[in-house]
Each structure stands twice: as C-alpha cells, then as structure tokens.
CSV table of N, CA and C in Angstrom, one decimal:
chain,number,residue,atom,x,y,z
A,189,MET,N,54.5,197.3,85.3
A,189,MET,CA,53.3,197.2,86.1
A,189,MET,C,52.3,198.2,85.7
A,190,LYS,N,51.1,197.8,85.4
A,190,LYS,CA,50.0,198.7,85.0
A,190,LYS,C,49.2,199.0,86.2
A,191,ASN,N,48.8,200.2,86.4
A,191,ASN,CA,48.0,200.5,87.5
A,191,ASN,C,46.6,201.0,87.0
A,192,ASP,N,45.6,200.8,87.7
A,192,ASP,CA,44.3,201.2,87.4
A,192,ASP,C,44.3,202.8,87.7
A,193,PRO,N,43.9,203.6,86.7
A,193,PRO,CA,44.0,205.0,86.9
A,193,PRO,C,43.0,205.5,88.0
A,194,ARG,N,42.0,204.7,88.3
A,194,ARG,CA,41.0,205.1,89.3
A,194,ARG,C,41.5,204.7,90.7
A,195,ARG,N,42.5,203.9,90.8
A,195,ARG,CA,43.0,203.4,92.1
A,195,ARG,C,44.5,203.7,92.2
A,196,MET,N,44.9,203.9,93.5
A,196,MET,CA,46.3,204.2,93.8
A,196,MET,C,46.7,203.1,94.8
A,197,PRO,N,48.0,202.7,94.7
A,197,PRO,CA,48.5,201.8,95.7
A,197,PRO,C,48.3,202.4,97.1
A,198,GLY,N,47.8,201.5,98.0
A,198,GLY,CA,47.4,202.0,99.3
A,198,GLY,C,45.9,202.1,99.5
A,199,ASP,N,45.2,202.1,98.4
A,199,ASP,CA,43.7,202.2,98.4
A,199,ASP,C,43.2,200.9,99.0
A,200,PRO,N,42.0,200.9,99.5
A,200,PRO,CA,41.4,199.6,100.1
A,200,PRO,C,41.2,198.6,99.0
A,201,LEU,N,41.3,197.3,99.4
A,201,LEU,CA,40.9,196.2,98.4
A,201,LEU,C,39.4,196.3,98.1
A,202,SER,N,39.1,195.9,96.9
A,202,SER,CA,37.6,195.7,96.6
A,202,SER,C,37.1,194.6,97.5
A,203,PRO,N,35.8,194.6,97.7
A,203,PRO,CA,35.2,193.4,98.4
A,203,PRO,C,35.5,192.1,97.8
A,204,HIS,N,35.6,192.0,96.5
A,204,HIS,CA,35.9,190.7,95.9
A,204,HIS,C,37.4,190.3,96.1
A,205,GLU,N,38.3,191.3,96.0
A,205,GLU,CA,39.7,191.1,96.3
A,205,GLU,C,39.9,190.6,97.7
A,206,ARG,N,39.2,191.3,98.6
A,206,ARG,CA,39.3,191.0,100.1
A,206,ARG,C,38.8,189.5,100.3
A,207,ALA,N,37.7,189.2,99.7
A,207,ALA,CA,37.2,187.8,99.9
A,207,ALA,C,38.1,186.8,99.4
A,208,LEU,N,38.7,187.0,98.2
A,208,LEU,CA,39.7,186.1,97.7
A,208,LEU,C,40.9,185.9,98.6
A,209,LEU,N,41.4,187.1,99.1
A,209,LEU,CA,42.6,187.0,100.0
A,209,LEU,C,42.2,186.3,101.3
A,210,GLU,N,41.0,186.5,101.8
A,210,GLU,CA,40.6,185.8,103.0
A,210,GLU,C,40.6,184.3,102.8
A,211,ILE,N,40.1,183.8,101.7
A,211,ILE,CA,40.0,182.4,101.3
A,211,ILE,C,41.5,181.8,101.3
A,212,LEU,N,42.3,182.6,100.6
A,212,LEU,CA,43.7,182.1,100.4
A,212,LEU,C,44.5,182.0,101.8
A,213,CYS,N,44.1,182.8,102.7
A,213,CYS,CA,44.7,182.9,104.0
A,213,CYS,C,44.1,182.0,105.0
A,214,SER,N,43.1,181.2,104.6
A,214,SER,CA,42.3,180.4,105.6
A,214,SER,C,42.8,179.0,105.9
A,215,GLY,N,44.0,178.7,105.4
A,215,GLY,CA,44.6,177.4,105.6
A,215,GLY,C,45.0,177.2,107.1
A,216,LYS,N,45.5,176.0,107.3
A,216,LYS,CA,45.9,175.6,108.7
A,216,LYS,C,47.3,175.0,108.8
A,217,TRP,N,48.2,175.7,108.1
A,217,TRP,CA,49.6,175.2,108.1
A,217,TRP,C,50.4,176.4,108.7
A,218,PRO,N,51.7,176.1,109.0
A,218,PRO,CA,52.5,177.2,109.6
A,218,PRO,C,52.6,178.5,108.7
A,219,GLY,N,52.3,179.6,109.3
A,219,GLY,CA,52.3,180.9,108.6
A,219,GLY,C,51.0,181.4,108.3
A,220,THR,N,49.9,180.6,108.4
A,220,THR,CA,48.6,181.1,108.1
A,220,THR,C,48.0,182.0,109.1
A,221,THR,N,48.4,181.9,110.4
A,221,THR,CA,48.0,182.8,111.4
A,221,THR,C,48.6,184.2,111.1
A,222,GLU,N,49.9,184.3,110.8
A,222,GLU,CA,50.5,185.5,110.4
A,222,GLU,C,49.9,186.1,109.1
A,223,ALA,N,49.6,185.2,108.2
A,223,ALA,CA,49.0,185.7,106.9
A,223,ALA,C,47.6,186.3,107.2
A,224,ARG,N,46.8,185.7,108.0
A,224,ARG,CA,45.5,186.2,108.3
A,224,ARG,C,45.6,187.6,109.0
A,225,GLU,N,46.6,187.7,109.9
A,225,GLU,CA,46.7,189.0,110.6
A,225,GLU,C,47.2,190.1,109.6
A,226,GLN,N,48.1,189.7,108.7
A,226,GLN,CA,48.5,190.7,107.6
A,226,GLN,C,47.3,191.0,106.7
A,227,ALA,N,46.5,190.0,106.3
A,227,ALA,CA,45.4,190.2,105.4
A,227,ALA,C,44.4,191.2,106.0
A,228,ALA,N,44.2,191.2,107.3
A,228,ALA,CA,43.2,192.0,107.9
A,228,ALA,C,43.6,193.5,107.7
A,229,HIS,N,44.8,193.8,107.4
A,229,HIS,CA,45.3,195.2,107.2
A,229,HIS,C,45.7,195.4,105.8
A,230,ALA,N,45.6,194.5,104.9
A,230,ALA,CA,46.1,194.5,103.5
A,230,ALA,C,45.4,195.6,102.7
A,231,ARG,N,46.1,196.3,101.9
A,231,ARG,CA,45.6,197.3,101.0
A,231,ARG,C,46.0,196.9,99.5
A,232,TRP,N,45.4,197.6,98.6
A,232,TRP,CA,45.7,197.3,97.2
A,232,TRP,C,47.0,197.9,96.8
A,233,GLY,N,47.9,197.1,96.2
A,233,GLY,CA,49.2,197.5,95.9
A,233,GLY,C,49.5,197.8,94.5
A,234,GLY,N,48.5,197.7,93.6
A,234,GLY,CA,48.7,198.0,92.2
A,234,GLY,C,48.5,196.7,91.4
A,235,ARG,N,48.7,196.8,90.1
A,235,ARG,CA,48.6,195.6,89.2
A,235,ARG,C,50.0,195.1,88.9
A,236,ASP,N,50.1,193.8,88.9
A,236,ASP,CA,51.4,193.1,88.6
A,236,ASP,C,51.5,192.9,87.1
A,237,PHE,N,50.4,192.7,86.4
A,237,PHE,CA,50.4,192.3,85.0
A,237,PHE,C,49.3,193.2,84.3
A,238,ASP,N,49.7,193.6,83.1
A,238,ASP,CA,48.7,194.4,82.3
A,238,ASP,C,47.5,193.7,81.9
A,239,GLU,N,47.6,192.4,81.7
A,239,GLU,CA,46.5,191.6,81.1
A,239,GLU,C,45.6,190.9,82.1
A,240,CYS,N,45.7,191.2,83.4
A,240,CYS,CA,45.0,190.5,84.4
A,240,CYS,C,44.6,191.4,85.5
A,241,GLU,N,43.5,191.1,86.2
A,241,GLU,CA,43.1,191.8,87.4
A,241,GLU,C,43.9,191.4,88.6
A,242,CYS,N,44.9,190.5,88.4
A,242,CYS,CA,45.7,190.1,89.5
A,242,CYS,C,46.3,191.3,90.2
A,243,PHE,N,46.6,191.2,91.5
A,243,PHE,CA,47.0,192.5,92.2
A,243,PHE,C,48.1,192.2,93.2
A,244,LEU,N,48.8,193.3,93.4
A,244,LEU,CA,49.8,193.3,94.5
A,244,LEU,C,49.1,193.6,95.8
A,245,VAL,N,49.7,193.1,96.9
A,245,VAL,CA,49.2,193.3,98.2
A,245,VAL,C,50.1,194.3,98.9
A,246,ASP,N,49.6,195.3,99.5
A,246,ASP,CA,50.4,196.3,100.2
A,246,ASP,C,50.1,196.1,101.7
A,247,ILE,N,51.1,195.7,102.5
A,247,ILE,CA,51.0,195.6,103.9
A,247,ILE,C,51.7,196.8,104.6
A,248,PRO,N,50.9,197.7,105.2
A,248,PRO,CA,51.5,198.9,105.8
A,248,PRO,C,52.6,198.6,106.8
A,249,GLY,N,53.8,199.0,106.5
A,249,GLY,CA,55.0,198.7,107.3
A,249,GLY,C,55.0,199.3,108.7
A,250,HIS,N,54.3,200.4,108.8
A,250,HIS,CA,54.3,201.0,110.2
A,250,HIS,C,53.5,200.2,111.2
A,251,LEU,N,52.8,199.2,110.8
A,251,LEU,CA,52.0,198.3,111.7
A,251,LEU,C,52.9,197.3,112.4
A,252,ASN,N,54.1,197.0,111.8
A,252,ASN,CA,55.0,196.0,112.4
A,252,ASN,C,54.3,194.7,112.7
A,253,LEU,N,53.6,194.2,111.7
A,253,LEU,CA,52.9,192.9,111.9
A,253,LEU,C,53.8,191.7,111.8
A,254,PRO,N,53.4,190.6,112.5
A,254,PRO,CA,54.3,189.4,112.5
A,254,PRO,C,54.5,188.9,111.1
A,255,ARG,N,55.6,188.4,110.8
A,255,ARG,CA,56.0,187.9,109.5
A,255,ARG,C,55.7,186.4,109.3
A,256,ILE,N,55.4,186.0,108.1
A,256,ILE,CA,55.2,184.6,107.8
A,256,ILE,C,56.5,183.9,107.9
A,257,PRO,N,56.6,182.8,108.6
A,257,PRO,CA,58.0,182.1,108.7
A,257,PRO,C,58.5,181.8,107.3
A,258,LYS,N,59.8,181.8,107.3
A,258,LYS,CA,60.5,181.6,106.0
A,258,LYS,C,60.1,180.3,105.4
A,259,ARG,N,59.9,180.3,104.1
A,259,ARG,CA,59.6,179.0,103.4
A,259,ARG,C,60.5,179.0,102.2
A,260,SER,N,60.5,177.8,101.5
A,260,SER,CA,61.3,177.7,100.3
A,260,SER,C,60.4,177.7,99.1
A,261,GLY,N,60.5,178.6,98.3
A,261,GLY,CA,59.9,178.7,96.9
A,261,GLY,C,58.4,178.5,96.8
A,262,GLY,N,57.8,178.8,95.7
A,262,GLY,CA,56.4,178.5,95.4
A,262,GLY,C,55.5,179.5,96.1
A,263,PRO,N,54.2,179.4,95.7
A,263,PRO,CA,53.2,180.3,96.3
A,263,PRO,C,53.0,179.8,97.8
A,264,PHE,N,52.6,180.8,98.6
A,264,PHE,CA,52.3,180.5,100.0
A,264,PHE,C,51.0,179.7,100.1
A,265,ALA,N,50.0,180.0,99.3
A,265,ALA,CA,48.7,179.3,99.3
A,265,ALA,C,48.1,179.3,97.9
A,266,THR,N,47.4,178.2,97.6
A,266,THR,CA,46.8,178.0,96.2
A,266,THR,C,45.4,177.5,96.4
A,267,VAL,N,44.4,178.0,95.6
A,267,VAL,CA,43.1,177.4,95.6
A,267,VAL,C,42.8,177.0,94.1
A,268,ASP,N,42.2,175.8,93.9
A,268,ASP,CA,41.8,175.4,92.6
A,268,ASP,C,40.7,176.3,92.1
A,269,VAL,N,40.6,176.5,90.8
A,269,VAL,CA,39.5,177.2,90.2
A,269,VAL,C,38.9,176.3,89.1
A,270,HIS,N,37.6,176.2,89.2
A,270,HIS,CA,36.9,175.3,88.2
A,270,HIS,C,35.6,175.8,87.8
A,271,ASP,N,35.1,175.3,86.7
A,271,ASP,CA,33.8,175.6,86.2
A,271,ASP,C,33.1,174.2,86.1
A,272,GLY,N,32.3,173.9,87.1
A,272,GLY,CA,31.7,172.5,87.1
A,272,GLY,C,32.9,171.5,87.2
A,273,ASP,N,32.9,170.6,86.3
A,273,ASP,CA,34.0,169.5,86.3
A,273,ASP,C,35.2,169.9,85.5
A,274,VAL,N,35.2,171.1,85.0
A,274,VAL,CA,36.4,171.6,84.2
A,274,VAL,C,37.3,172.4,85.0
A,275,ALA,N,38.6,172.0,85.2
A,275,ALA,CA,39.6,172.7,85.9
A,275,ALA,C,40.0,173.9,85.0
A,276,LEU,N,40.0,175.1,85.6
A,276,LEU,CA,40.3,176.3,84.9
A,276,LEU,C,41.7,176.8,85.2
A,277,GLY,N,42.2,176.5,86.5
A,277,GLY,CA,43.5,177.0,86.9
A,277,GLY,C,43.7,177.1,88.4
A,278,HIS,N,44.6,177.9,88.8
A,278,HIS,CA,44.9,178.1,90.2
A,278,HIS,C,44.9,179.6,90.6
A,279,LEU,N,44.4,179.9,91.7
A,279,LEU,CA,44.5,181.2,92.3
A,279,LEU,C,45.7,181.1,93.3
A,280,ASN,N,46.7,181.9,93.2
A,280,ASN,CA,47.9,181.8,94.0
A,280,ASN,C,48.1,183.0,94.9
A,281,LEU,N,48.5,182.8,96.1
A,281,LEU,CA,48.9,183.9,97.0
A,281,LEU,C,50.4,183.8,97.2
A,282,TRP,N,51.2,184.8,96.9
A,282,TRP,CA,52.6,184.8,97.1
A,282,TRP,C,53.0,185.7,98.3
A,283,ALA,N,54.0,185.2,99.0
A,283,ALA,CA,54.6,186.0,100.1
A,283,ALA,C,56.1,186.2,99.8
A,284,VAL,N,56.6,187.4,100.1
A,284,VAL,CA,58.0,187.7,99.9
A,284,VAL,C,58.5,188.3,101.2
A,285,ASP,N,59.6,187.8,101.7
A,285,ASP,CA,60.3,188.3,102.9
A,285,ASP,C,59.3,188.3,104.1
A,286,GLY,N,58.4,187.3,104.2
A,286,GLY,CA,57.5,187.1,105.3
A,286,GLY,C,56.2,188.0,105.2
A,287,LEU,N,56.1,188.7,104.1
A,287,LEU,CA,54.9,189.6,103.9
A,287,LEU,C,54.1,189.1,102.7
A,288,LEU,N,52.8,189.2,102.8
A,288,LEU,CA,51.9,189.0,101.6
A,288,LEU,C,52.3,189.9,100.5
A,289,HIS,N,52.4,189.3,99.3
A,289,HIS,CA,53.0,190.1,98.2
A,289,HIS,C,52.0,190.3,97.0
A,290,SER,N,51.3,189.2,96.6
A,290,SER,CA,50.4,189.3,95.4
A,290,SER,C,49.5,188.1,95.3
A,291,VAL,N,48.4,188.4,94.6
A,291,VAL,CA,47.4,187.4,94.2
A,291,VAL,C,47.4,187.2,92.7
A,292,GLU,N,47.7,186.0,92.2
A,292,GLU,CA,47.8,185.8,90.8
A,292,GLU,C,46.8,184.7,90.4
A,293,TYR,N,46.2,184.8,89.2
A,293,TYR,CA,45.3,183.8,88.7
A,293,TYR,C,46.0,183.2,87.5
A,294,MET,N,46.4,181.9,87.7
A,294,MET,CA,47.2,181.2,86.6
A,294,MET,C,46.2,180.2,86.0
A,295,THR,N,45.8,180.4,84.7
A,295,THR,CA,44.9,179.6,84.0
A,295,THR,C,45.6,178.4,83.3
A,296,PHE,N,44.9,177.4,83.0
A,296,PHE,CA,45.5,176.2,82.3
A,296,PHE,C,45.4,176.4,80.8
A,297,ASP,N,44.5,177.3,80.4
A,297,ASP,CA,44.3,177.4,78.9
A,297,ASP,C,44.6,178.9,78.5
A,298,VAL,N,43.6,179.5,78.1
A,298,VAL,CA,43.7,180.9,77.6
A,298,VAL,C,43.8,181.8,78.8
A,299,PRO,N,44.7,182.8,78.8
A,299,PRO,CA,44.8,183.7,80.0
A,299,PRO,C,43.5,184.4,80.2
A,300,ASP,N,43.1,184.5,81.5
A,300,ASP,CA,41.9,185.2,81.8
A,300,ASP,C,42.2,186.6,82.4
A,301,GLU,N,41.5,187.6,81.9
A,301,GLU,CA,41.7,188.9,82.4
A,301,GLU,C,41.0,189.2,83.7
A,302,ARG,N,40.1,188.4,84.1
A,302,ARG,CA,39.3,188.6,85.3
A,302,ARG,C,39.6,187.6,86.4
A,303,LEU,N,39.6,188.1,87.6
A,303,LEU,CA,39.7,187.2,88.8
A,303,LEU,C,38.5,186.2,88.8
A,304,PRO,N,38.7,185.0,89.3
A,304,PRO,CA,37.6,184.1,89.3
A,304,PRO,C,36.5,184.5,90.3
A,305,ALA,N,35.3,184.1,90.0
A,305,ALA,CA,34.2,184.3,91.0
A,305,ALA,C,34.3,183.4,92.2
A,306,MET,N,33.8,183.7,93.3
A,306,MET,CA,33.9,182.9,94.5
A,306,MET,C,33.3,181.5,94.3
A,307,GLU,N,32.2,181.4,93.5
A,307,GLU,CA,31.7,180.1,93.3
A,307,GLU,C,32.5,179.2,92.4
A,308,GLN,N,33.6,179.7,91.8
A,308,GLN,CA,34.5,178.9,91.0
A,308,GLN,C,35.7,178.3,91.8
A,309,LEU,N,35.8,178.8,93.1
A,309,LEU,CA,36.9,178.3,93.9
A,309,LEU,C,36.6,176.9,94.5
A,310,GLY,N,37.7,176.2,94.6
A,310,GLY,CA,37.7,174.9,95.2
A,310,GLY,C,37.3,174.9,96.7
A,311,ASP,N,37.5,173.8,97.3
A,311,ASP,CA,37.1,173.6,98.7
A,311,ASP,C,37.9,174.5,99.7
A,312,GLY,N,39.1,174.8,99.4
A,312,GLY,CA,39.9,175.6,100.3
A,312,GLY,C,41.3,175.6,99.8
A,313,PRO,N,42.2,176.4,100.5
A,313,PRO,CA,43.5,176.5,100.0
A,313,PRO,C,44.4,175.3,100.4
A,314,PHE,N,45.5,175.2,99.6
A,314,PHE,CA,46.5,174.2,100.0
A,314,PHE,C,47.9,174.9,99.7
A,315,SER,N,48.9,174.4,100.4
A,315,SER,CA,50.2,175.0,100.3
A,315,SER,C,51.1,174.1,99.4
C-alpha cells in the first residue's frame, strides 16, 4: 500500500473523495442507511494501489456505528463512469465486515491514475 506523504490515515477525506463516497452511498437497498451513517464519519484510510487515487476508507471504531448487513461477495455499490457515450469503467465501493472499506476505480481500458470527475458519473449507484 502506498500512502501520500502529505496525508496520514485518519486525515479528512478531500471534498472530491467525500462527494464520490456520498454518491456511492446514495442507493435505496438494504444497508445503504448504515453506509450513509458510516460515510458521514469516514476518514481517509490511505492508498490501496500505487497507480491510482483509489483510497481506503477509515471508519473510527470508537463511534460504534451500525454495520452494513452481511452480503455475499462483490462491491457494495457501483456507479458507471463514462465520457459522453463512451463507457470508461466503474467506481466501486467495497464493504468488509459491515464497514465501508475502499473506493476503487476499475477502468475498461487503460488504467486511470485519477478518480473520475463528478460529471463522468452515471445516474446513480447500483448494487
């Protein structure tokens, strides 16, 4: 795991990271209420991959927030990423053991080092 030398795990999320997390937690299926409550307290957890701005989500344990109900496999939420009519990939939110874990940008073509802009996101999340 590569960390940004200017940031430490537990630091606040950037405004862009927070906006992406809020979109990913805006769904209407079981667990999204708990995800939104966790997201309100989420902090930056570090980088998961050297080649991407993707980030780990740190949920402060001392807050004892409600956990996302157990699910089987796959990301908790996904948003399509596009440039006009061209599909670029998916922005995925992962949850582990009932807690928000990470935001990953999975591209269909060449790996992208930057998180997508808000205007590149699809209509909303799906599970």
